[in-house]
Amino acid sequence: MSDTLSFTVSDMTCGHCAKTITSAVLAAYPSAKVDIDLSTKRVAIENAGDRSAVASIIEAEGYSPVAVD
């Protein structure tokens, strides 16, 4: 789906990390849908801004997102 942005966030290790990332994305994009799979360290976000803007939001929380196509 072209409107889904996916990232691998290797330094996301726990539920607190997932909540922090989710909260930050939703603060910027309230209508976004954030799906996090801690076991694969994958973050998928629908209905958000462009990839670099979302990556910057995740980076601002102290994490290292790597875009996945």
PDB file of N, CA, C and O in Angstrom:
ATOM      1  N   MET A   1       0.846  -1.186   0.000  1.00  0.00           N
ATOM      2  CA  MET A   1       0.000   0.000   0.000  1.00  0.00           C
ATOM      3  C   MET A   1       0.884   1.240   0.000  1.00  0.00           C
ATOM      4  O   MET A   1       1.772   1.375   0.828  1.00  0.00           O
ATOM      5  N   SER A   2       0.661   2.121  -0.914  1.00  0.00           N
ATOM      6  CA  SER A   2       1.570   3.249  -1.108  1.00  0.00           C
ATOM      7  C   SER A   2       1.485   4.287  -0.004  1.00  0.00           C
ATOM      8  O   SER A   2       2.411   5.058   0.172  1.00  0.00           O
ATOM      9  N   ASP A   3       0.384   4.330   0.759  1.00  0.00           N
ATOM     10  CA  ASP A   3       0.292   5.337   1.809  1.00  0.00           C
ATOM     11  C   ASP A   3       0.785   4.822   3.156  1.00  0.00           C
ATOM     12  O   ASP A   3       0.614   5.461   4.163  1.00  0.00           O
ATOM     13  N   THR A   4       1.415   3.651   3.165  1.00  0.00           N
ATOM     14  CA  THR A   4       1.996   3.116   4.402  1.00  0.00           C
ATOM     15  C   THR A   4       3.504   3.316   4.371  1.00  0.00           C
ATOM     16  O   THR A   4       4.165   2.934   3.424  1.00  0.00           O
ATOM     17  N   LEU A   5       4.016   3.931   5.425  1.00  0.00           N
ATOM     18  CA  LEU A   5       5.453   4.125   5.579  1.00  0.00           C
ATOM     19  C   LEU A   5       5.952   3.067   6.540  1.00  0.00           C
ATOM     20  O   LEU A   5       5.380   2.886   7.615  1.00  0.00           O
ATOM     21  N   SER A   6       6.997   2.359   6.180  1.00  0.00           N
ATOM     22  CA  SER A   6       7.538   1.308   7.042  1.00  0.00           C
ATOM     23  C   SER A   6       8.986   1.605   7.394  1.00  0.00           C
ATOM     24  O   SER A   6       9.760   2.065   6.556  1.00  0.00           O
ATOM     25  N   PHE A   7       9.303   1.323   8.640  1.00  0.00           N
ATOM     26  CA  PHE A   7      10.655   1.518   9.145  1.00  0.00           C
ATOM     27  C   PHE A   7      11.052   0.325   9.999  1.00  0.00           C
ATOM     28  O   PHE A   7      10.210  -0.279  10.656  1.00  0.00           O
ATOM     29  N   THR A   8      12.330   0.017  10.009  1.00  0.00           N
ATOM     30  CA  THR A   8      12.895  -0.871  11.008  1.00  0.00           C
ATOM     31  C   THR A   8      13.573   0.033  12.023  1.00  0.00           C
ATOM     32  O   THR A   8      14.333   0.934  11.650  1.00  0.00           O
ATOM     33  N   VAL A   9      13.264  -0.180  13.291  1.00  0.00           N
ATOM     34  CA  VAL A   9      13.841   0.637  14.361  1.00  0.00           C
ATOM     35  C   VAL A   9      14.542  -0.331  15.313  1.00  0.00           C
ATOM     36  O   VAL A   9      13.954  -0.835  16.270  1.00  0.00           O
ATOM     37  N   SER A  10      15.811  -0.605  15.028  1.00  0.00           N
ATOM     38  CA  SER A  10      16.533  -1.645  15.758  1.00  0.00           C
ATOM     39  C   SER A  10      16.750  -1.319  17.227  1.00  0.00           C
ATOM     40  O   SER A  10      16.943  -2.219  18.044  1.00  0.00           O
ATOM     41  N   ASP A  11      16.716  -0.036  17.596  1.00  0.00           N
ATOM     42  CA  ASP A  11      16.911   0.328  18.995  1.00  0.00           C
ATOM     43  C   ASP A  11      15.591   0.476  19.756  1.00  0.00           C
ATOM     44  O   ASP A  11      15.565   0.944  20.887  1.00  0.00           O
ATOM     45  N   MET A  12      14.496   0.023  19.171  1.00  0.00           N
ATOM     46  CA  MET A  12      13.197  -0.046  19.841  1.00  0.00           C
ATOM     47  C   MET A  12      13.124  -1.426  20.505  1.00  0.00           C
ATOM     48  O   MET A  12      13.080  -2.435  19.820  1.00  0.00           O
ATOM     49  N   THR A  13      13.145  -1.448  21.829  1.00  0.00           N
ATOM     50  CA  THR A  13      13.299  -2.731  22.518  1.00  0.00           C
ATOM     51  C   THR A  13      12.150  -3.141  23.426  1.00  0.00           C
ATOM     52  O   THR A  13      12.124  -4.274  23.894  1.00  0.00           O
ATOM     53  N   CYS A  14      11.220  -2.237  23.714  1.00  0.00           N
ATOM     54  CA  CYS A  14      10.188  -2.587  24.693  1.00  0.00           C
ATOM     55  C   CYS A  14       8.888  -1.833  24.418  1.00  0.00           C
ATOM     56  O   CYS A  14       8.808  -1.002  23.520  1.00  0.00           O
ATOM     57  N   GLY A  15       7.897  -2.127  25.217  1.00  0.00           N
ATOM     58  CA  GLY A  15       6.604  -1.470  25.071  1.00  0.00           C
ATOM     59  C   GLY A  15       6.677   0.028  25.285  1.00  0.00           C
ATOM     60  O   GLY A  15       5.949   0.786  24.641  1.00  0.00           O
ATOM     61  N   HIS A  16       7.560   0.461  26.185  1.00  0.00           N
ATOM     62  CA  HIS A  16       7.713   1.906  26.405  1.00  0.00           C
ATOM     63  C   HIS A  16       8.229   2.582  25.133  1.00  0.00           C
ATOM     64  O   HIS A  16       7.760   3.658  24.760  1.00  0.00           O
ATOM     65  N   CYS A  17       9.192   1.940  24.475  1.00  0.00           N
ATOM     66  CA  CYS A  17       9.713   2.472  23.206  1.00  0.00           C
ATOM     67  C   CYS A  17       8.578   2.601  22.193  1.00  0.00           C
ATOM     68  O   CYS A  17       8.431   3.632  21.520  1.00  0.00           O
ATOM     69  N   ALA A  18       7.784   1.547  22.076  1.00  0.00           N
ATOM     70  CA  ALA A  18       6.676   1.547  21.111  1.00  0.00           C
ATOM     71  C   ALA A  18       5.683   2.653  21.428  1.00  0.00           C
ATOM     72  O   ALA A  18       5.212   3.360  20.528  1.00  0.00           O
ATOM     73  N   LYS A  19       5.370   2.831  22.703  1.00  0.00           N
ATOM     74  CA  LYS A  19       4.427   3.875  23.102  1.00  0.00           C
ATOM     75  C   LYS A  19       4.986   5.262  22.811  1.00  0.00           C
ATOM     76  O   LYS A  19       4.268   6.157  22.373  1.00  0.00           O
ATOM     77  N   THR A  20       6.277   5.447  23.060  1.00  0.00           N
ATOM     78  CA  THR A  20       6.919   6.736  22.809  1.00  0.00           C
ATOM     79  C   THR A  20       6.846   7.097  21.327  1.00  0.00           C
ATOM     80  O   THR A  20       6.484   8.228  20.962  1.00  0.00           O
ATOM     81  N   ILE A  21       7.168   6.147  20.468  1.00  0.00           N
ATOM     82  CA  ILE A  21       7.124   6.389  19.025  1.00  0.00           C
ATOM     83  C   ILE A  21       5.692   6.648  18.573  1.00  0.00           C
ATOM     84  O   ILE A  21       5.420   7.593  17.831  1.00  0.00           O
ATOM     85  N   THR A  22       4.767   5.818  19.040  1.00  0.00           N
ATOM     86  CA  THR A  22       3.357   5.991  18.670  1.00  0.00           C
ATOM     87  C   THR A  22       2.849   7.359  19.084  1.00  0.00           C
ATOM     88  O   THR A  22       2.223   8.069  18.287  1.00  0.00           O
ATOM     89  N   SER A  23       3.122   7.758  20.320  1.00  0.00           N
ATOM     90  CA  SER A  23       2.657   9.056  20.821  1.00  0.00           C
ATOM     91  C   SER A  23       3.229  10.215  20.018  1.00  0.00           C
ATOM     92  O   SER A  23       2.527  11.180  19.713  1.00  0.00           O
ATOM     93  N   ALA A  24       4.503  10.125  19.672  1.00  0.00           N
ATOM     94  CA  ALA A  24       5.147  11.202  18.912  1.00  0.00           C
ATOM     95  C   ALA A  24       4.538  11.330  17.518  1.00  0.00           C
ATOM     96  O   ALA A  24       4.270  12.442  17.046  1.00  0.00           O
ATOM     97  N   VAL A  25       4.311  10.198  16.858  1.00  0.00           N
ATOM     98  CA  VAL A  25       3.724  10.235  15.515  1.00  0.00           C
ATOM     99  C   VAL A  25       2.302  10.777  15.582  1.00  0.00           C
ATOM    100  O   VAL A  25       1.902  11.629  14.783  1.00  0.00           O
ATOM    101  N   LEU A  26       1.512  10.307  16.556  1.00  0.00           N
ATOM    102  CA  LEU A  26       0.123  10.759  16.667  1.00  0.00           C
ATOM    103  C   LEU A  26       0.022  12.230  17.061  1.00  0.00           C
ATOM    104  O   LEU A  26      -0.944  12.901  16.693  1.00  0.00           O
ATOM    105  N   ALA A  27       1.015  12.743  17.775  1.00  0.00           N
ATOM    106  CA  ALA A  27       1.010  14.167  18.122  1.00  0.00           C
ATOM    107  C   ALA A  27       1.128  15.025  16.863  1.00  0.00           C
ATOM    108  O   ALA A  27       0.518  16.083  16.752  1.00  0.00           O
ATOM    109  N   ALA A  28       1.917  14.548  15.907  1.00  0.00           N
ATOM    110  CA  ALA A  28       2.109  15.290  14.656  1.00  0.00           C
ATOM    111  C   ALA A  28       1.018  14.986  13.631  1.00  0.00           C
ATOM    112  O   ALA A  28       0.640  15.852  12.850  1.00  0.00           O
ATOM    113  N   TYR A  29       0.541  13.738  13.635  1.00  0.00           N
ATOM    114  CA  TYR A  29      -0.455  13.287  12.655  1.00  0.00           C
ATOM    115  C   TYR A  29      -1.570  12.542  13.391  1.00  0.00           C
ATOM    116  O   TYR A  29      -1.565  11.310  13.464  1.00  0.00           O
ATOM    117  N   PRO A  30      -2.540  13.286  13.953  1.00  0.00           N
ATOM    118  CA  PRO A  30      -3.572  12.663  14.778  1.00  0.00           C
ATOM    119  C   PRO A  30      -4.402  11.594  14.070  1.00  0.00           C
ATOM    120  O   PRO A  30      -4.932  10.697  14.727  1.00  0.00           O
ATOM    121  N   SER A  31      -4.513  11.645  12.763  1.00  0.00           N
ATOM    122  CA  SER A  31      -5.309  10.643  12.050  1.00  0.00           C
ATOM    123  C   SER A  31      -4.481   9.444  11.580  1.00  0.00           C
ATOM    124  O   SER A  31      -4.992   8.550  10.917  1.00  0.00           O
ATOM    125  N   ALA A  32      -3.205   9.422  11.945  1.00  0.00           N
ATOM    126  CA  ALA A  32      -2.339   8.318  11.525  1.00  0.00           C
ATOM    127  C   ALA A  32      -2.729   7.025  12.243  1.00  0.00           C
ATOM    128  O   ALA A  32      -3.276   7.042  13.343  1.00  0.00           O
ATOM    129  N   LYS A  33      -2.412   5.924  11.596  1.00  0.00           N
ATOM    130  CA  LYS A  33      -2.567   4.599  12.211  1.00  0.00           C
ATOM    131  C   LYS A  33      -1.160   4.038  12.346  1.00  0.00           C
ATOM    132  O   LYS A  33      -0.456   3.873  11.355  1.00  0.00           O
ATOM    133  N   VAL A  34      -0.757   3.769  13.578  1.00  0.00           N
ATOM    134  CA  VAL A  34       0.591   3.288  13.851  1.00  0.00           C
ATOM    135  C   VAL A  34       0.509   1.823  14.268  1.00  0.00           C
ATOM    136  O   VAL A  34      -0.220   1.479  15.197  1.00  0.00           O
ATOM    137  N   ASP A  35       1.236   0.973  13.567  1.00  0.00           N
ATOM    138  CA  ASP A  35       1.268  -0.455  13.880  1.00  0.00           C
ATOM    139  C   ASP A  35       2.719  -0.829  14.166  1.00  0.00           C
ATOM    140  O   ASP A  35       3.577  -0.657  13.308  1.00  0.00           O
ATOM    141  N   ILE A  36       2.964  -1.321  15.379  1.00  0.00           N
ATOM    142  CA  ILE A  36       4.328  -1.662  15.785  1.00  0.00           C
ATOM    143  C   ILE A  36       4.413  -3.141  16.119  1.00  0.00           C
ATOM    144  O   ILE A  36       3.580  -3.669  16.848  1.00  0.00           O
ATOM    145  N   ASP A  37       5.429  -3.791  15.563  1.00  0.00           N
ATOM    146  CA  ASP A  37       5.718  -5.191  15.865  1.00  0.00           C
ATOM    147  C   ASP A  37       7.086  -5.231  16.534  1.00  0.00           C
ATOM    148  O   ASP A  37       8.113  -5.120  15.868  1.00  0.00           O
ATOM    149  N   LEU A  38       7.075  -5.355  17.854  1.00  0.00           N
ATOM    150  CA  LEU A  38       8.346  -5.349  18.590  1.00  0.00           C
ATOM    151  C   LEU A  38       9.237  -6.527  18.227  1.00  0.00           C
ATOM    152  O   LEU A  38      10.455  -6.398  18.218  1.00  0.00           O
ATOM    153  N   SER A  39       8.646  -7.688  17.917  1.00  0.00           N
ATOM    154  CA  SER A  39       9.466  -8.867  17.635  1.00  0.00           C
ATOM    155  C   SER A  39      10.315  -8.687  16.384  1.00  0.00           C
ATOM    156  O   SER A  39      11.421  -9.219  16.297  1.00  0.00           O
ATOM    157  N   THR A  40       9.812  -7.915  15.410  1.00  0.00           N
ATOM    158  CA  THR A  40      10.581  -7.665  14.191  1.00  0.00           C
ATOM    159  C   THR A  40      11.163  -6.251  14.160  1.00  0.00           C
ATOM    160  O   THR A  40      11.849  -5.885  13.210  1.00  0.00           O
ATOM    161  N   LYS A  41      10.839  -5.474  15.198  1.00  0.00           N
ATOM    162  CA  LYS A  41      11.287  -4.080  15.302  1.00  0.00           C
ATOM    163  C   LYS A  41      10.807  -3.246  14.110  1.00  0.00           C
ATOM    164  O   LYS A  41      11.484  -2.339  13.636  1.00  0.00           O
ATOM    165  N   ARG A  42       9.606  -3.556  13.647  1.00  0.00           N
ATOM    166  CA  ARG A  42       9.024  -2.899  12.482  1.00  0.00           C
ATOM    167  C   ARG A  42       7.949  -1.904  12.914  1.00  0.00           C
ATOM    168  O   ARG A  42       7.124  -2.206  13.763  1.00  0.00           O
ATOM    169  N   VAL A  43       7.977  -0.727  12.325  1.00  0.00           N
ATOM    170  CA  VAL A  43       6.969   0.303  12.544  1.00  0.00           C
ATOM    171  C   VAL A  43       6.322   0.587  11.191  1.00  0.00           C
ATOM    172  O   VAL A  43       7.022   0.911  10.229  1.00  0.00           O
ATOM    173  N   ALA A  44       4.996   0.460  11.122  1.00  0.00           N
ATOM    174  CA  ALA A  44       4.254   0.783   9.903  1.00  0.00           C
ATOM    175  C   ALA A  44       3.267   1.890  10.258  1.00  0.00           C
ATOM    176  O   ALA A  44       2.549   1.798  11.255  1.00  0.00           O
ATOM    177  N   ILE A  45       3.245   2.929   9.439  1.00  0.00           N
ATOM    178  CA  ILE A  45       2.423   4.097   9.725  1.00  0.00           C
ATOM    179  C   ILE A  45       1.614   4.445   8.477  1.00  0.00           C
ATOM    180  O   ILE A  45       2.168   4.616   7.391  1.00  0.00           O
ATOM    181  N   GLU A  46       0.306   4.559   8.656  1.00  0.00           N
ATOM    182  CA  GLU A  46      -0.584   4.964   7.573  1.00  0.00           C
ATOM    183  C   GLU A  46      -1.102   6.367   7.855  1.00  0.00           C
ATOM    184  O   GLU A  46      -1.238   6.761   9.012  1.00  0.00           O
ATOM    185  N   ASN A  47      -1.420   7.093   6.802  1.00  0.00           N
ATOM    186  CA  ASN A  47      -2.032   8.417   6.890  1.00  0.00           C
ATOM    187  C   ASN A  47      -1.168   9.435   7.625  1.00  0.00           C
ATOM    188  O   ASN A  47      -1.642  10.174   8.476  1.00  0.00           O
ATOM    189  N   ALA A  48       0.122   9.431   7.298  1.00  0.00           N
ATOM    190  CA  ALA A  48       1.030  10.404   7.914  1.00  0.00           C
ATOM    191  C   ALA A  48       1.695  11.219   6.813  1.00  0.00           C
ATOM    192  O   ALA A  48       1.332  11.109   5.652  1.00  0.00           O
ATOM    193  N   GLY A  49       2.674  11.986   7.170  1.00  0.00           N
ATOM    194  CA  GLY A  49       3.383  12.826   6.215  1.00  0.00           C
ATOM    195  C   GLY A  49       4.350  12.032   5.363  1.00  0.00           C
ATOM    196  O   GLY A  49       4.251  10.813   5.251  1.00  0.00           O
ATOM    197  N   ASP A  50       5.297  12.722   4.793  1.00  0.00           N
ATOM    198  CA  ASP A  50       6.260  12.024   3.950  1.00  0.00           C
ATOM    199  C   ASP A  50       7.269  11.274   4.814  1.00  0.00           C
ATOM    200  O   ASP A  50       7.387  11.495   6.016  1.00  0.00           O
ATOM    201  N   ARG A  51       7.974  10.360   4.187  1.00  0.00           N
ATOM    202  CA  ARG A  51       8.887   9.457   4.887  1.00  0.00           C
ATOM    203  C   ARG A  51       9.929  10.208   5.715  1.00  0.00           C
ATOM    204  O   ARG A  51      10.186   9.855   6.859  1.00  0.00           O
ATOM    205  N   SER A  52      10.529  11.245   5.145  1.00  0.00           N
ATOM    206  CA  SER A  52      11.585  11.945   5.887  1.00  0.00           C
ATOM    207  C   SER A  52      11.023  12.689   7.095  1.00  0.00           C
ATOM    208  O   SER A  52      11.677  12.758   8.136  1.00  0.00           O
ATOM    209  N   ALA A  53       9.808  13.233   6.976  1.00  0.00           N
ATOM    210  CA  ALA A  53       9.200  13.934   8.115  1.00  0.00           C
ATOM    211  C   ALA A  53       8.902  12.964   9.244  1.00  0.00           C
ATOM    212  O   ALA A  53       9.167  13.259  10.419  1.00  0.00           O
ATOM    213  N   VAL A  54       8.377  11.799   8.915  1.00  0.00           N
ATOM    214  CA  VAL A  54       8.067  10.804   9.942  1.00  0.00           C
ATOM    215  C   VAL A  54       9.356  10.260  10.558  1.00  0.00           C
ATOM    216  O   VAL A  54       9.452  10.096  11.779  1.00  0.00           O
ATOM    217  N   ALA A  55      10.370  10.019   9.742  1.00  0.00           N
ATOM    218  CA  ALA A  55      11.660   9.563  10.268  1.00  0.00           C
ATOM    219  C   ALA A  55      12.231  10.596  11.241  1.00  0.00           C
ATOM    220  O   ALA A  55      12.761  10.231  12.296  1.00  0.00           O
ATOM    221  N   SER A  56      12.093  11.859  10.916  1.00  0.00           N
ATOM    222  CA  SER A  56      12.596  12.922  11.802  1.00  0.00           C
ATOM    223  C   SER A  56      11.877  12.922  13.144  1.00  0.00           C
ATOM    224  O   SER A  56      12.499  13.158  14.183  1.00  0.00           O
ATOM    225  N   ILE A  57      10.583  12.652  13.131  1.00  0.00           N
ATOM    226  CA  ILE A  57       9.814  12.576  14.379  1.00  0.00           C
ATOM    227  C   ILE A  57      10.337  11.432  15.246  1.00  0.00           C
ATOM    228  O   ILE A  57      10.538  11.581  16.451  1.00  0.00           O
ATOM    229  N   ILE A  58      10.562  10.269  14.627  1.00  0.00           N
ATOM    230  CA  ILE A  58      11.073   9.108  15.368  1.00  0.00           C
ATOM    231  C   ILE A  58      12.482   9.391  15.894  1.00  0.00           C
ATOM    232  O   ILE A  58      12.809   9.095  17.042  1.00  0.00           O
ATOM    233  N   GLU A  59      13.313  10.009  15.071  1.00  0.00           N
ATOM    234  CA  GLU A  59      14.686  10.362  15.475  1.00  0.00           C
ATOM    235  C   GLU A  59      14.678  11.342  16.638  1.00  0.00           C
ATOM    236  O   GLU A  59      15.516  11.257  17.547  1.00  0.00           O
ATOM    237  N   ALA A  60      13.728  12.279  16.646  1.00  0.00           N
ATOM    238  CA  ALA A  60      13.643  13.273  17.718  1.00  0.00           C
ATOM    239  C   ALA A  60      13.364  12.622  19.066  1.00  0.00           C
ATOM    240  O   ALA A  60      13.693  13.180  20.114  1.00  0.00           O
ATOM    241  N   GLU A  61      12.784  11.429  19.045  1.00  0.00           N
ATOM    242  CA  GLU A  61      12.519  10.685  20.289  1.00  0.00           C
ATOM    243  C   GLU A  61      13.712   9.835  20.705  1.00  0.00           C
ATOM    244  O   GLU A  61      13.650   9.140  21.716  1.00  0.00           O
ATOM    245  N   GLY A  62      14.784   9.862  19.929  1.00  0.00           N
ATOM    246  CA  GLY A  62      16.012   9.157  20.301  1.00  0.00           C
ATOM    247  C   GLY A  62      16.216   7.814  19.645  1.00  0.00           C
ATOM    248  O   GLY A  62      17.074   7.045  20.057  1.00  0.00           O
ATOM    249  N   TYR A  63      15.433   7.525  18.601  1.00  0.00           N
ATOM    250  CA  TYR A  63      15.536   6.233  17.920  1.00  0.00           C
ATOM    251  C   TYR A  63      16.135   6.388  16.532  1.00  0.00           C
ATOM    252  O   TYR A  63      16.257   7.500  16.026  1.00  0.00           O
ATOM    253  N   SER A  64      16.509   5.270  15.939  1.00  0.00           N
ATOM    254  CA  SER A  64      17.196   5.278  14.639  1.00  0.00           C
ATOM    255  C   SER A  64      16.387   4.517  13.592  1.00  0.00           C
ATOM    256  O   SER A  64      16.652   3.342  13.331  1.00  0.00           O
ATOM    257  N   PRO A  65      15.398   5.167  12.977  1.00  0.00           N
ATOM    258  CA  PRO A  65      14.580   4.487  11.987  1.00  0.00           C
ATOM    259  C   PRO A  65      15.328   4.292  10.662  1.00  0.00           C
ATOM    260  O   PRO A  65      16.077   5.159  10.229  1.00  0.00           O
ATOM    261  N   VAL A  66      15.116   3.135  10.057  1.00  0.00           N
ATOM    262  CA  VAL A  66      15.655   2.844   8.726  1.00  0.00           C
ATOM    263  C   VAL A  66      14.464   2.520   7.843  1.00  0.00           C
ATOM    264  O   VAL A  66      13.692   1.600   8.136  1.00  0.00           O
ATOM    265  N   ALA A  67      14.301   3.285   6.770  1.00  0.00           N
ATOM    266  CA  ALA A  67      13.153   3.093   5.882  1.00  0.00           C
ATOM    267  C   ALA A  67      13.187   1.732   5.228  1.00  0.00           C
ATOM    268  O   ALA A  67      14.250   1.235   4.842  1.00  0.00           O
ATOM    269  N   VAL A  68      11.998   1.131   5.116  1.00  0.00           N
ATOM    270  CA  VAL A  68      11.837  -0.157   4.452  1.00  0.00           C
ATOM    271  C   VAL A  68      10.803   0.029   3.354  1.00  0.00           C
ATOM    272  O   VAL A  68       9.757   0.614   3.583  1.00  0.00           O
ATOM    273  N   ASP A  69      11.111  -0.469   2.157  1.00  0.00           N
ATOM    274  CA  ASP A  69      10.151  -0.347   1.054  1.00  0.00           C
ATOM    275  C   ASP A  69       9.177  -1.498   1.061  1.00  0.00           C
ATOM    276  O   ASP A  69       9.438  -2.565   1.505  1.00  0.00           O
TER     277      ASP A  69
END
